[in-house]
Amino acid sequence: MKAAIVYFSLEGNTKFVAEKISKQTGAEELRLIPKKDYPTGKISKFFWGGKSVTFGEKPKLESYDFKEDEYDVVIIGTPVWASSFTPPIKTFLAEHNLAGKKVALFACQMGNDAEKCFDKLKKEIGDCEILATLALTDPGKNRTNENQLQIDTFCYNILNKINQ
């Protein structure tokens, strides 16, 4: 099995989880980096992030190497912005066809909108097999045993479904 974790992380939460998942699954990490940074200030990040999602923006990304045909599983990670996934993930999905792939989704949230985010991601990706989903609240800051258990379970579910 060859797997990739494709993610965007603004403040480190999604990166933190991606690294944990990579260690347990052996998946390669691909961090998406927009050519133009998003603000990280308390109010400005919500304004710019929400605006970017609402208007369906697809920012230009720093160059990266990804060939979807080389991977059996693609794990997508995103912060939740305005009840949706981030624009860098939207750009990635517009550039790559994951239909027919085995996909797992994880989201880092401040509220409780990860399920809405997952629904939108599933619709954007199209016809694929969703192996597992994982929603965590501020996991980089809240490094709890419960969050670790959820990450462990997410990884177990992915590996178990692949090996069936």
CSV table of C-alpha atoms in Angstrom, one decimal:
chain,number,residue,atom,x,y,z
A,1,MET,CA,0.0,0.0,0.0
A,2,LYS,CA,1.3,3.4,-0.9
A,3,ALA,CA,-0.5,6.3,0.8
A,4,ALA,CA,-0.2,10.1,0.8
A,5,ILE,CA,-1.4,12.7,3.3
A,6,VAL,CA,-2.3,15.9,1.5
A,7,TYR,CA,-3.0,18.7,3.9
A,8,PHE,CA,-3.1,22.5,4.5
A,9,SER,CA,-2.2,23.9,7.9
A,10,LEU,CA,-2.5,27.5,8.8
A,11,GLU,CA,-1.5,27.5,12.5
A,12,GLY,CA,0.0,24.0,12.9
A,13,ASN,CA,-2.9,21.9,14.1
A,14,THR,CA,-3.4,20.0,10.9
A,15,LYS,CA,0.3,19.6,10.5
A,16,PHE,CA,0.5,18.1,14.0
A,17,VAL,CA,-2.1,15.5,13.1
A,18,ALA,CA,-0.7,14.8,9.7
A,19,GLU,CA,2.7,14.0,11.3
A,20,LYS,CA,1.0,11.6,13.8
A,21,ILE,CA,-0.9,9.8,11.0
A,22,SER,CA,2.2,9.6,8.9
A,23,LYS,CA,4.1,7.9,11.7
A,24,GLN,CA,1.4,5.3,12.2
A,25,THR,CA,0.5,4.6,8.6
A,26,GLY,CA,3.8,5.2,6.7
A,27,ALA,CA,2.0,7.7,4.4
A,28,GLU,CA,4.1,10.3,2.7
A,29,GLU,CA,3.2,13.9,3.6
A,30,LEU,CA,2.4,16.6,1.2
A,31,ARG,CA,1.8,20.0,2.8
A,32,LEU,CA,0.1,22.4,0.5
A,33,ILE,CA,1.5,25.9,0.7
A,34,PRO,CA,-0.3,28.9,-1.0
A,35,LYS,CA,1.9,31.3,-2.8
A,36,LYS,CA,0.2,34.1,-0.9
A,37,ASP,CA,0.0,33.7,2.9
A,38,TYR,CA,-3.3,33.9,4.8
A,39,PRO,CA,-3.3,36.2,7.8
A,40,THR,CA,-3.1,34.5,11.2
A,41,GLY,CA,-4.4,37.4,13.4
A,42,LYS,CA,-7.4,36.5,15.5
A,43,ILE,CA,-10.0,38.5,13.5
A,44,SER,CA,-8.3,38.7,10.1
A,45,LYS,CA,-7.8,34.9,9.8
A,46,PHE,CA,-11.6,34.4,10.2
A,47,PHE,CA,-12.5,37.2,7.8
A,48,TRP,CA,-10.1,36.2,5.1
A,49,GLY,CA,-10.6,32.5,5.5
A,50,GLY,CA,-14.4,32.8,5.5
A,51,LYS,CA,-14.3,35.1,2.5
A,52,SER,CA,-12.0,32.8,0.6
A,53,VAL,CA,-14.3,29.8,1.2
A,54,THR,CA,-17.5,31.7,0.5
A,55,PHE,CA,-16.2,32.9,-2.9
A,56,GLY,CA,-14.8,29.4,-3.8
A,57,GLU,CA,-11.3,30.7,-4.2
A,58,LYS,CA,-8.6,28.4,-5.5
A,59,PRO,CA,-5.3,30.0,-4.6
A,60,LYS,CA,-2.1,29.3,-6.5
A,61,LEU,CA,0.1,26.9,-4.6
A,62,GLU,CA,3.9,26.5,-4.3
A,63,SER,CA,5.0,23.8,-6.7
A,64,TYR,CA,4.7,20.2,-5.5
A,65,ASP,CA,5.0,16.7,-7.0
A,66,PHE,CA,2.0,14.5,-6.7
A,67,LYS,CA,0.8,11.8,-9.1
A,68,GLU,CA,-2.5,10.4,-7.9
A,69,ASP,CA,-1.9,7.2,-9.9
A,70,GLU,CA,1.0,6.3,-7.6
A,71,TYR,CA,-1.1,6.1,-4.5
A,72,ASP,CA,-3.6,3.5,-3.3
A,73,VAL,CA,-4.9,5.8,-0.5
A,74,VAL,CA,-5.1,9.6,-0.2
A,75,ILE,CA,-5.6,11.1,3.2
A,76,ILE,CA,-6.8,14.7,3.1
A,77,GLY,CA,-6.4,17.0,6.1
A,78,THR,CA,-7.8,20.5,6.5
A,79,PRO,CA,-8.8,23.1,9.1
A,80,VAL,CA,-12.5,23.8,9.1
A,81,TRP,CA,-13.2,27.3,7.7
A,82,ALA,CA,-16.8,28.6,7.4
A,83,SER,CA,-18.1,25.0,7.8
A,84,SER,CA,-16.0,23.9,4.9
A,85,PHE,CA,-12.5,22.8,3.8
A,86,THR,CA,-9.8,25.3,3.0
A,87,PRO,CA,-9.2,26.9,-0.5
A,88,PRO,CA,-5.7,25.2,-0.9
A,89,ILE,CA,-7.5,21.9,-0.6
A,90,LYS,CA,-10.0,23.1,-3.2
A,91,THR,CA,-7.1,24.0,-5.6
A,92,PHE,CA,-5.6,20.5,-5.0
A,93,LEU,CA,-8.8,18.8,-5.8
A,94,ALA,CA,-9.3,20.8,-8.9
A,95,GLU,CA,-5.9,19.7,-10.1
A,96,HIS,CA,-6.2,16.0,-9.3
A,97,ASN,CA,-8.9,13.4,-10.0
A,98,LEU,CA,-9.4,11.2,-6.9
A,99,ALA,CA,-12.6,9.5,-8.2
A,100,GLY,CA,-12.3,5.8,-7.6
A,101,LYS,CA,-9.6,6.2,-5.0
A,102,LYS,CA,-9.6,5.1,-1.3
A,103,VAL,CA,-9.8,8.3,0.7
A,104,ALA,CA,-9.7,9.2,4.4
A,105,LEU,CA,-10.5,12.7,5.7
A,106,PHE,CA,-9.5,14.6,8.8
A,107,ALA,CA,-10.3,18.0,10.0
A,108,CYS,CA,-9.2,20.3,12.8
A,109,GLN,CA,-11.9,22.6,14.1
A,110,MET,CA,-12.5,25.3,16.6
A,111,GLY,CA,-16.3,24.6,16.7
A,112,ASN,CA,-18.5,21.7,15.6
A,113,ASP,CA,-18.6,22.0,11.8
A,114,ALA,CA,-16.4,19.1,10.7
A,115,GLU,CA,-19.3,17.0,9.6
A,116,LYS,CA,-20.4,19.8,7.2
A,117,CYS,CA,-16.8,20.1,6.0
A,118,PHE,CA,-16.7,16.3,5.3
A,119,ASP,CA,-20.0,16.4,3.4
A,120,LYS,CA,-18.6,19.2,1.2
A,121,LEU,CA,-15.3,17.4,0.7
A,122,LYS,CA,-17.1,14.2,-0.3
A,123,LYS,CA,-19.2,16.1,-2.8
A,124,GLU,CA,-16.1,17.8,-4.2
A,125,ILE,CA,-14.0,14.6,-4.5
A,126,GLY,CA,-16.8,12.7,-6.2
A,127,ASP,CA,-17.0,8.9,-6.5
A,128,CYS,CA,-14.5,7.4,-4.1
A,129,GLU,CA,-14.4,5.1,-1.1
A,130,ILE,CA,-14.2,6.9,2.2
A,131,LEU,CA,-12.2,4.7,4.6
A,132,ALA,CA,-12.5,6.9,7.7
A,133,THR,CA,-13.1,10.4,9.0
A,134,LEU,CA,-11.5,12.2,12.0
A,135,ALA,CA,-12.6,15.5,13.6
A,136,LEU,CA,-10.4,17.0,16.3
A,137,THR,CA,-10.8,20.3,18.2
A,138,ASP,CA,-7.6,22.3,18.4
A,139,PRO,CA,-5.4,19.2,18.6
A,140,GLY,CA,-2.0,21.0,18.6
A,141,LYS,CA,-3.0,22.9,21.7
A,142,ASN,CA,-5.1,20.2,23.3
A,143,ARG,CA,-2.7,17.3,23.3
A,144,THR,CA,-5.0,14.9,25.2
A,145,ASN,CA,-5.1,11.2,25.5
A,146,GLU,CA,-8.6,11.3,24.0
A,147,ASN,CA,-7.3,13.1,20.9
A,148,GLN,CA,-4.4,10.5,20.6
A,149,LEU,CA,-6.9,7.7,20.9
A,150,GLN,CA,-9.0,9.2,18.1
A,151,ILE,CA,-5.9,9.5,15.9
A,152,ASP,CA,-4.9,5.9,16.7
A,153,THR,CA,-8.5,4.6,15.9
A,154,PHE,CA,-8.5,6.6,12.6
A,155,CYS,CA,-5.2,5.1,11.5
A,156,TYR,CA,-6.3,1.6,12.6
A,157,ASN,CA,-9.5,1.9,10.6
A,158,ILE,CA,-7.6,3.0,7.5
A,159,LEU,CA,-5.0,0.2,7.7
A,160,ASN,CA,-7.7,-2.4,8.6
A,161,LYS,CA,-9.9,-1.5,5.6
A,162,ILE,CA,-7.0,-1.5,3.2
A,163,ASN,CA,-5.8,-5.0,4.4
A,164,GLN,CA,-9.3,-6.6,4.0
